[in-house]
Amino acid sequence: MQCYTDLTPPTTVTSSVSLPFTSPSASNLVVAKSSVLQIFTLKSVVTDSAPSTHQNGSLPKTQRRERSHISKLVLVSEFEVAGTIAALARVKSQRSKSGGDLLLVAIRDAKLSLVEWDPERYSISTVSIHYYERDDLQGPPWAPALNRCDSILTVDPSSRCVALKFGVRSIAILPLNQVGDDFVMDNFESELEAEPKRRRSSLQVNGDGHQSSSPYSASFVLSLLQLDPALTHPIHLAFLHEYREPTIGILSSRVTRSSGLLHERRDVVSYTVYTLDLEQQASTPLLSITGLPYDVHLVVPLPAPIGGALLVGSNELVHVGQAGKANGIAVNPLANESSSYPLVQQGDLNLRLEDCVVEQLGSPKGELLIITNAGELVVISFKLDGRSVSGMVIHKIDGSNGGSLLTARASCASAIGIGRVFVGSRDADAMILGWSSRNTKQQLRRHSSMTNDVQDGTTKEEDVDEGSDLEDDLYMEERSNGEKKQSSSLPVDEFGRDLSFKVHDHLLNLAPMKDVTLVKSKVPDPLDEGNDNWGKLDLVAASGKGHTSCLTRMSPVVCPAVTKRFDVAGVARLWAIHAEGSSGKVPEAELDYHNVLILSMDPDYGDAITNAYTLDNNEVLPLQDSDFEPEAGSTVEVGALLGGLRIVQVLRNELRSFDGDFGLAQIIPLPDDLAVAAASFVDTFVLLVGEDGRLCIFRADDSGDLEELQISETLASQQWQSGSLYDDVNDSFCLTNSKGEDELTSILMFLLTVEGGLQIFCMPNFDNPVYVAPGLRFVPPFLSTDFSVRRSTARTELVEILVAELGDKFDRAPFLILRSRQDDLFVYAPYHDSQNTSGNGLRLRKIDNHLIPKAPEHEQSEPKPPSRSAQLLALPDYGGCFAVFHQGTTPSFIFKAASSNPKVIDVKMNEISGLTRVRLKGQLDAIAYPGKYGRLTFATIPLKADFSTGWLVERLHTMSSIKGFKYHEPSDRFVVGTSGKIDFKLPRDEFHPEWDSENTDFLPQVDQDIIRLIDPTTWTETDLFTLDPCEVVMCIENLSMETSENTHSRSSTIAIGTALIRGEDINTQGAIYVLDVIPVVPEPGYPETGRKFKALARHKDKGAVTAISQVGTEGFMLAVHGQKCMVRGLKEDSTLLPVAFMDAQCYISVAKELRGTGFCILGDAVKGVWLAGYTEDPYHLKMLGKSARDVEVAAAEFLPDGRGLCILLAGADTNIHILRFDPHNPKSLSGQHLLHLSSFHAGFYPSKMMLLPRTQTSWERYLTQEPAGDDMQIDGQEHPRIQHQVLVASQSGAISLITPIPVAATGASSDSYRTLAALQSYLASTLSHPLGLSPKAYRNVEVDMSVSGRAMLDGNLLRRWTELGSWKKAEALARTGGEGEWEIRALLEGILGRGLGFF
């Protein structure tokens, strides 16, 4: 009984598309990250930066900083889908809800979803889903499985149909209905004629036409052999531009292509163009070109003015025009050796086009951008001779013009208008590249008006000469004279020579994760300086490929780094302010630097007083010669008005106003003994909320004096729970009050009623609210003024409201943040629905927040009434970040980047009563808070880190491709195995004299691996251990080995397994290296060089050393080389002595031992997993059991769950299998077969599994009210407490957690698994799932189970419990049969990662 949860989302970009999606005029970019769909819009910003930077991000010394316009990605919305996205495509439509285009999403293995943007719900809406994975649509029984075949999605440029190639030779055709198409003209003609011209224009622009008409017709599936019997081995296909009928170009070969049989299968590829008849489901061949090179693998359709298609091979490029004219060009010297096809020689480019990406640049003459698998940028220009292409010119962008910006291969590319291209990658950060050319800027400006027609690849109907000949009528190549002049104004040879690229923006990518390990954090306890039990750990991962591969530190919590602790104790709350002093009593402050710190002392540590201090050069000194009175009592809130000219101190029963020198200006007693609970400051307004729910509002005049405003009877007669002021200078809410007689401002007052309703007033008019939403108490996913819930009284007890800006320096927006009595945080974002006139169309959508609040530290005997004191604190412009901090028992930050949603992240502190932002001149922004015993503490937050994944992610050190790494704790060093490429030249050999005649500069490349010793303080490489060429690192492990047979002393060593790969016809050899990190005399002035490698042993053997593990208790290692598993010990003569062995089968990819038990798992890449046992007296290694079915093992790990020994097995098909060793079960044949309990589809290729201890969660501590032992009593029975969990790192950049489900939650009598399973079923049937996909169908794996086990639960679906409204939660609790919401919280807290308490 386990649960699988993704702690961080996938970050690898698999596909992208640019289209107007949210509106007809929008410029949207849709990005697919495996199972996450993100929709962005572009925002142009002006920055002060250099035109180019080095790869490490530093600015050139000789280059001046200048103002530049760049484009930033701003997230519109994101969706987690129950499937793996294979491709994205744009479908032009005039009948979508938003008026924009439709989005077509291809899901692995053969599903299509057609979606549109719904402006009413600010979300996507599924138009249709098409399923082609039925058994009757598959090929013969001997055909490859569907998941082993590539799917290809292509859309007709005029959006008349869609083609999906799946399986070996199957193709699905989905006809699309367009207004004006011949296929649907009869359906629309009568309706359009009846509508007036205004309605027809509205139909085309706004997209609010007849929604009852389906945008698609019935699809059908054909075999490619039905189109042409010669299409036996299809390679690639794509729809072509400028045809009146849907026309598709298909690459295929007569036989299977093979580089090993090149002498027999040299030029076997053919390219054929077919026109499709959708009504008759037939096709007509138009042209065919045979004898193409064997390595041609891609069809790139080209729009006007080029037309035709570009065929991309590994060594050549071939353009085929619409009339069948072909022009080829060789891009490296191997093209002529591998093909007899006539090619123009340009082999000096030495390009490798395997796995390259081709995209339009958006230039007038249709130039193309090619991104090679090494990240090189290449521009292709076409020479036009009238209406046909006469040649191609290739320009390779050099490094000085941005040709080296990409360091890894791209997975997709999308042109976004003119001058911008989005490049996605599986191995590095996705980027927006901007390009410019001095010779073409003027032409591009003139061409911008016709960009949309050129990008769409179609011409307007009025530009087509209807009286042309048959060829023009078929291919639609006629262009206007203006377009001809425009295209001829740019010389082909000039374009691309001075073309330069620069990075505008990037998206974080942690994929692929090669290895992960735990490292002790060097950040001290932020609360207690003398905490000896402080042991925070960080997760360090090796992520990325190419030159951007790096070590990355990750943590699910924010741990402030203490910079200074002051000798001021007993602090409860504090405020740092900027006071504009003039007499010298207060240190002079510049801009918005803080110079005064006000501390409200905790009555538990002394008197309830408030002290004022000055901040000068990071020193805290008592404020002298001021009218500030500490004995006035505890302070509720402090704020600055009029830019620091007035400082307002809010006490419980009065207000005090000070000038910039803290001279007392006003003392205002509050009316009717009003006791202030919270206050809000904006501009010249002060809002006070009393403990009895009354309001009091003040306003400062031009001189700074405060005057109480007369509120309306509506405000005075109600009780209010909380309030917040916000200055809506950007008119984000678009709320006005036409009935007000006073001069309205941009200040909005948000009030939360005692019942949980929302009312918004436009200051200073208090007569009528401009927006009323009583349904907020149900915290629905979407809130409007008319929202209501019938037949339900369940509501969330909301106690606080705050409206603040979240974002970064590039993009920020206001969000409405609510806090419940249980410390749940609800974040709402405003948006506008143009079709809804109530409240000016204002709606609020709830942002997903899956953070479960912590349980209280101590059990409360009686429930207390909700407090009106504020615990939400806005942190504006903290180092360019606009965030919100949540004080109290569950301290957390709310961060937001421009390219992500708001993320709520825990803080590594138990409880905080106050916090403030501190900005001092010449220093980084800091935070101040009371530490242990209320001691004043200054700390910083690592804002250089990335929070877009919900975890703190900080890149530590960048290097070449990392193969693996380990942390050597005794020396505090990282040992990293990296890989580079070197040219390989044939050696001199007396048996092969023909090798001496090799004469080429285009040499093949082989691996050159290096073991690096890195100091984590300065991130410098202090030593290198270079391997032989062609010798690659297979595994790196940190082992505690016995280094002396006499003294039996042990040392922490680094064991490295390698493989010497010199070709498929030479036997692979391997070696084991045992290294130690020893202290040496450092170089003068460089103390980090005081550590070096020392080789303890090197053992060569036949076969690659693919896995190494610690085994036993005597300091031995388990090494797998070839088909042998051997236990070896280190001798004093630097040899490795074998003491036990066992034969393996094919290829062992995983070898691990359950520490201290002798149980070992051996994962075979072909045959599955074995369980072996190791004994030391005598030394013996024996197989105990194996999996009953063959699985391609990618990763494996033990998982003791207190009820038996389970083994987690991750296959190459992204499925996770759970096996159990149970020799007492008759079905296991005395343990020889590992029982298969269940399987679960993760969707990500796992690269590493790590067994971790599980700590107690806050709810477990709260319900037991005592330190947890190894066991717990439930219903009089003793159940072992869950002590382990497994962390999974994947190739997609996601971090996942597999947690055993306890028999029952602490303090509950019901079955925990049954409760969560019932909740999962309810959520699957109640929630709306993007793209119309089923989470149950996505996770289920059809395999034969050896025993009936409980299925693994889907934590990604269970955590969506937090998205439900209060009435839905009550309904779910009634159906699950649990003991209350506390049980759900206790269970979710464990499966969502709170058991990782050591972080």
PDB file of C-alpha atoms in Angstrom, residues 867-1000:
ATOM      1  CA  SER A 867      -8.588  36.325  16.205  1.00  0.00           C
ATOM      2  CA  ARG A 868      -8.613  39.417  13.990  1.00  0.00           C
ATOM      3  CA  SER A 869      -4.870  40.006  14.333  1.00  0.00           C
ATOM      4  CA  ALA A 870      -2.968  40.034  11.057  1.00  0.00           C
ATOM      5  CA  GLN A 871      -0.614  37.205  10.177  1.00  0.00           C
ATOM      6  CA  LEU A 872      -0.197  37.953   6.457  1.00  0.00           C
ATOM      7  CA  LEU A 873       2.564  40.414   5.683  1.00  0.00           C
ATOM      8  CA  ALA A 874       3.335  41.889   2.270  1.00  0.00           C
ATOM      9  CA  LEU A 875       7.019  42.155   1.339  1.00  0.00           C
ATOM     10  CA  PRO A 876       7.177  44.617  -1.561  1.00  0.00           C
ATOM     11  CA  ASP A 877      10.312  44.788  -3.665  1.00  0.00           C
ATOM     12  CA  TYR A 878      12.487  42.467  -1.642  1.00  0.00           C
ATOM     13  CA  GLY A 879      15.501  42.326  -3.944  1.00  0.00           C
ATOM     14  CA  GLY A 880      13.166  42.807  -6.920  1.00  0.00           C
ATOM     15  CA  CYS A 881      10.754  40.154  -5.625  1.00  0.00           C
ATOM     16  CA  PHE A 882       7.236  40.941  -4.450  1.00  0.00           C
ATOM     17  CA  ALA A 883       6.222  38.305  -1.912  1.00  0.00           C
ATOM     18  CA  VAL A 884       3.929  37.667   1.046  1.00  0.00           C
ATOM     19  CA  PHE A 885       4.949  36.122   4.354  1.00  0.00           C
ATOM     20  CA  HIS A 886       2.635  34.081   6.552  1.00  0.00           C
ATOM     21  CA  GLN A 887       3.441  34.340  10.253  1.00  0.00           C
ATOM     22  CA  GLY A 888       2.254  31.997  12.962  1.00  0.00           C
ATOM     23  CA  THR A 889       2.541  28.249  13.490  1.00  0.00           C
ATOM     24  CA  THR A 890       2.925  27.515   9.761  1.00  0.00           C
ATOM     25  CA  PRO A 891       5.391  30.141   8.572  1.00  0.00           C
ATOM     26  CA  SER A 892       5.644  30.253   4.807  1.00  0.00           C
ATOM     27  CA  PHE A 893       6.456  32.530   1.904  1.00  0.00           C
ATOM     28  CA  ILE A 894       4.366  33.111  -1.207  1.00  0.00           C
ATOM     29  CA  PHE A 895       6.637  33.691  -4.183  1.00  0.00           C
ATOM     30  CA  LYS A 896       5.816  34.242  -7.818  1.00  0.00           C
ATOM     31  CA  ALA A 897       7.930  34.577 -10.918  1.00  0.00           C
ATOM     32  CA  ALA A 898       6.711  35.944 -14.221  1.00  0.00           C
ATOM     33  CA  SER A 899       6.765  32.463 -15.757  1.00  0.00           C
ATOM     34  CA  SER A 900       5.068  30.614 -12.881  1.00  0.00           C
ATOM     35  CA  ASN A 901       2.036  30.644 -10.631  1.00  0.00           C
ATOM     36  CA  PRO A 902       2.312  31.751  -6.987  1.00  0.00           C
ATOM     37  CA  LYS A 903       4.060  29.106  -4.892  1.00  0.00           C
ATOM     38  CA  VAL A 904       3.573  28.692  -1.142  1.00  0.00           C
ATOM     39  CA  ILE A 905       6.802  27.379   0.393  1.00  0.00           C
ATOM     40  CA  ASP A 906       7.427  26.375   3.990  1.00  0.00           C
ATOM     41  CA  VAL A 907       9.993  28.151   6.157  1.00  0.00           C
ATOM     42  CA  LYS A 908      12.421  26.098   8.255  1.00  0.00           C
ATOM     43  CA  MET A 909      11.175  27.599  11.524  1.00  0.00           C
ATOM     44  CA  ASN A 910       8.558  26.436  13.970  1.00  0.00           C
ATOM     45  CA  GLU A 911       6.751  29.688  14.705  1.00  0.00           C
ATOM     46  CA  ILE A 912       7.374  33.361  13.970  1.00  0.00           C
ATOM     47  CA  SER A 913       5.459  36.192  15.582  1.00  0.00           C
ATOM     48  CA  GLY A 914       6.800  38.976  13.379  1.00  0.00           C
ATOM     49  CA  LEU A 915       8.957  39.778  10.367  1.00  0.00           C
ATOM     50  CA  THR A 916       9.925  42.832   8.384  1.00  0.00           C
ATOM     51  CA  ARG A 917      11.947  43.705   5.328  1.00  0.00           C
ATOM     52  CA  VAL A 918      15.181  45.617   5.961  1.00  0.00           C
ATOM     53  CA  ARG A 919      16.932  47.535   3.210  1.00  0.00           C
ATOM     54  CA  LEU A 920      20.227  49.194   4.059  1.00  0.00           C
ATOM     55  CA  LYS A 921      22.450  51.184   1.760  1.00  0.00           C
ATOM     56  CA  GLY A 922      25.179  49.154   0.109  1.00  0.00           C
ATOM     57  CA  GLN A 923      23.804  45.818   1.337  1.00  0.00           C
ATOM     58  CA  LEU A 924      21.517  43.123   0.088  1.00  0.00           C
ATOM     59  CA  ASP A 925      17.926  43.218   1.204  1.00  0.00           C
ATOM     60  CA  ALA A 926      17.417  41.306   4.437  1.00  0.00           C
ATOM     61  CA  ILE A 927      14.654  40.248   6.776  1.00  0.00           C
ATOM     62  CA  ALA A 928      14.500  40.856  10.509  1.00  0.00           C
ATOM     63  CA  TYR A 929      12.599  38.596  12.897  1.00  0.00           C
ATOM     64  CA  PRO A 930      12.662  37.517  16.552  1.00  0.00           C
ATOM     65  CA  GLY A 931      14.710  34.370  17.121  1.00  0.00           C
ATOM     66  CA  LYS A 932      14.855  32.212  20.205  1.00  0.00           C
ATOM     67  CA  TYR A 933      13.824  34.154  23.303  1.00  0.00           C
ATOM     68  CA  GLY A 934      12.822  36.992  20.996  1.00  0.00           C
ATOM     69  CA  ARG A 935      16.400  37.845  20.013  1.00  0.00           C
ATOM     70  CA  LEU A 936      16.601  40.282  17.129  1.00  0.00           C
ATOM     71  CA  THR A 937      17.996  38.477  14.083  1.00  0.00           C
ATOM     72  CA  PHE A 938      18.919  39.651  10.587  1.00  0.00           C
ATOM     73  CA  ALA A 939      18.945  37.120   7.758  1.00  0.00           C
ATOM     74  CA  THR A 940      18.755  36.894   4.000  1.00  0.00           C
ATOM     75  CA  ILE A 941      16.677  34.795   1.617  1.00  0.00           C
ATOM     76  CA  PRO A 942      18.473  33.296  -1.416  1.00  0.00           C
ATOM     77  CA  LEU A 943      16.635  35.281  -4.081  1.00  0.00           C
ATOM     78  CA  LYS A 944      19.075  34.072  -6.726  1.00  0.00           C
ATOM     79  CA  ALA A 945      17.392  30.718  -6.351  1.00  0.00           C
ATOM     80  CA  ASP A 946      14.427  29.707  -8.467  1.00  0.00           C
ATOM     81  CA  PHE A 947      11.045  29.057  -6.835  1.00  0.00           C
ATOM     82  CA  SER A 948       9.018  28.232  -9.943  1.00  0.00           C
ATOM     83  CA  THR A 949       8.929  24.493  -9.147  1.00  0.00           C
ATOM     84  CA  GLY A 950       7.671  24.951  -5.586  1.00  0.00           C
ATOM     85  CA  TRP A 951      11.131  24.036  -4.274  1.00  0.00           C
ATOM     86  CA  LEU A 952      14.117  26.269  -3.734  1.00  0.00           C
ATOM     87  CA  VAL A 953      16.445  25.508  -6.658  1.00  0.00           C
ATOM     88  CA  GLU A 954      19.930  26.998  -6.803  1.00  0.00           C
ATOM     89  CA  ARG A 955      22.561  26.132  -9.366  1.00  0.00           C
ATOM     90  CA  LEU A 956      25.948  25.690  -7.759  1.00  0.00           C
ATOM     91  CA  HIS A 957      28.562  24.918 -10.386  1.00  0.00           C
ATOM     92  CA  THR A 958      28.383  24.473 -14.139  1.00  0.00           C
ATOM     93  CA  MET A 959      30.643  22.121 -16.053  1.00  0.00           C
ATOM     94  CA  SER A 960      30.599  19.717 -18.973  1.00  0.00           C
ATOM     95  CA  SER A 961      28.212  16.760 -19.080  1.00  0.00           C
ATOM     96  CA  ILE A 962      28.016  15.125 -15.657  1.00  0.00           C
ATOM     97  CA  LYS A 963      27.855  11.319 -15.671  1.00  0.00           C
ATOM     98  CA  GLY A 964      27.616  10.942 -11.886  1.00  0.00           C
ATOM     99  CA  PHE A 965      28.871  12.431  -8.640  1.00  0.00           C
ATOM    100  CA  LYS A 966      29.192  11.772  -4.925  1.00  0.00           C
ATOM    101  CA  TYR A 967      29.846  13.881  -1.867  1.00  0.00           C
ATOM    102  CA  HIS A 968      32.956  12.948   0.139  1.00  0.00           C
ATOM    103  CA  GLU A 969      31.994  14.024   3.631  1.00  0.00           C
ATOM    104  CA  PRO A 970      35.382  13.695   5.446  1.00  0.00           C
ATOM    105  CA  SER A 971      37.027  16.121   3.027  1.00  0.00           C
ATOM    106  CA  ASP A 972      33.931  18.221   2.278  1.00  0.00           C
ATOM    107  CA  ARG A 973      34.465  17.801  -1.451  1.00  0.00           C
ATOM    108  CA  PHE A 974      32.382  16.787  -4.443  1.00  0.00           C
ATOM    109  CA  VAL A 975      33.753  14.062  -6.694  1.00  0.00           C
ATOM    110  CA  VAL A 976      32.205  14.543 -10.131  1.00  0.00           C
ATOM    111  CA  GLY A 977      32.572  12.403 -13.222  1.00  0.00           C
ATOM    112  CA  THR A 978      32.246  14.495 -16.383  1.00  0.00           C
ATOM    113  CA  SER A 979      32.329  13.635 -20.058  1.00  0.00           C
ATOM    114  CA  GLY A 980      33.659  15.550 -23.022  1.00  0.00           C
ATOM    115  CA  LYS A 981      34.169  14.911 -26.707  1.00  0.00           C
ATOM    116  CA  ILE A 982      37.472  14.605 -28.553  1.00  0.00           C
ATOM    117  CA  ASP A 983      38.204  13.852 -32.193  1.00  0.00           C
ATOM    118  CA  PHE A 984      39.125  10.274 -33.020  1.00  0.00           C
ATOM    119  CA  LYS A 985      41.734   9.543 -35.678  1.00  0.00           C
ATOM    120  CA  LEU A 986      42.667   6.055 -36.804  1.00  0.00           C
ATOM    121  CA  PRO A 987      45.951   4.938 -35.243  1.00  0.00           C
ATOM    122  CA  ARG A 988      48.859   3.520 -37.159  1.00  0.00           C
ATOM    123  CA  ASP A 989      48.510  -0.253 -37.536  1.00  0.00           C
ATOM    124  CA  GLU A 990      50.763  -2.610 -39.450  1.00  0.00           C
ATOM    125  CA  PHE A 991      47.804  -4.862 -40.231  1.00  0.00           C
ATOM    126  CA  HIS A 992      45.758  -1.970 -41.609  1.00  0.00           C
ATOM    127  CA  PRO A 993      47.995   0.172 -43.790  1.00  0.00           C
ATOM    128  CA  GLU A 994      44.948   1.775 -45.397  1.00  0.00           C
ATOM    129  CA  TRP A 995      44.349   3.647 -42.142  1.00  0.00           C
ATOM    130  CA  ASP A 996      47.364   5.814 -42.870  1.00  0.00           C
ATOM    131  CA  SER A 997      45.597   7.331 -45.879  1.00  0.00           C
ATOM    132  CA  GLU A 998      42.817   8.852 -43.778  1.00  0.00           C
ATOM    133  CA  ASN A 999      42.670  12.506 -44.721  1.00  0.00           C
ATOM    134  CA  THR A1000      39.667  14.407 -43.434  1.00  0.00           C
TER     135      THR A1000
END
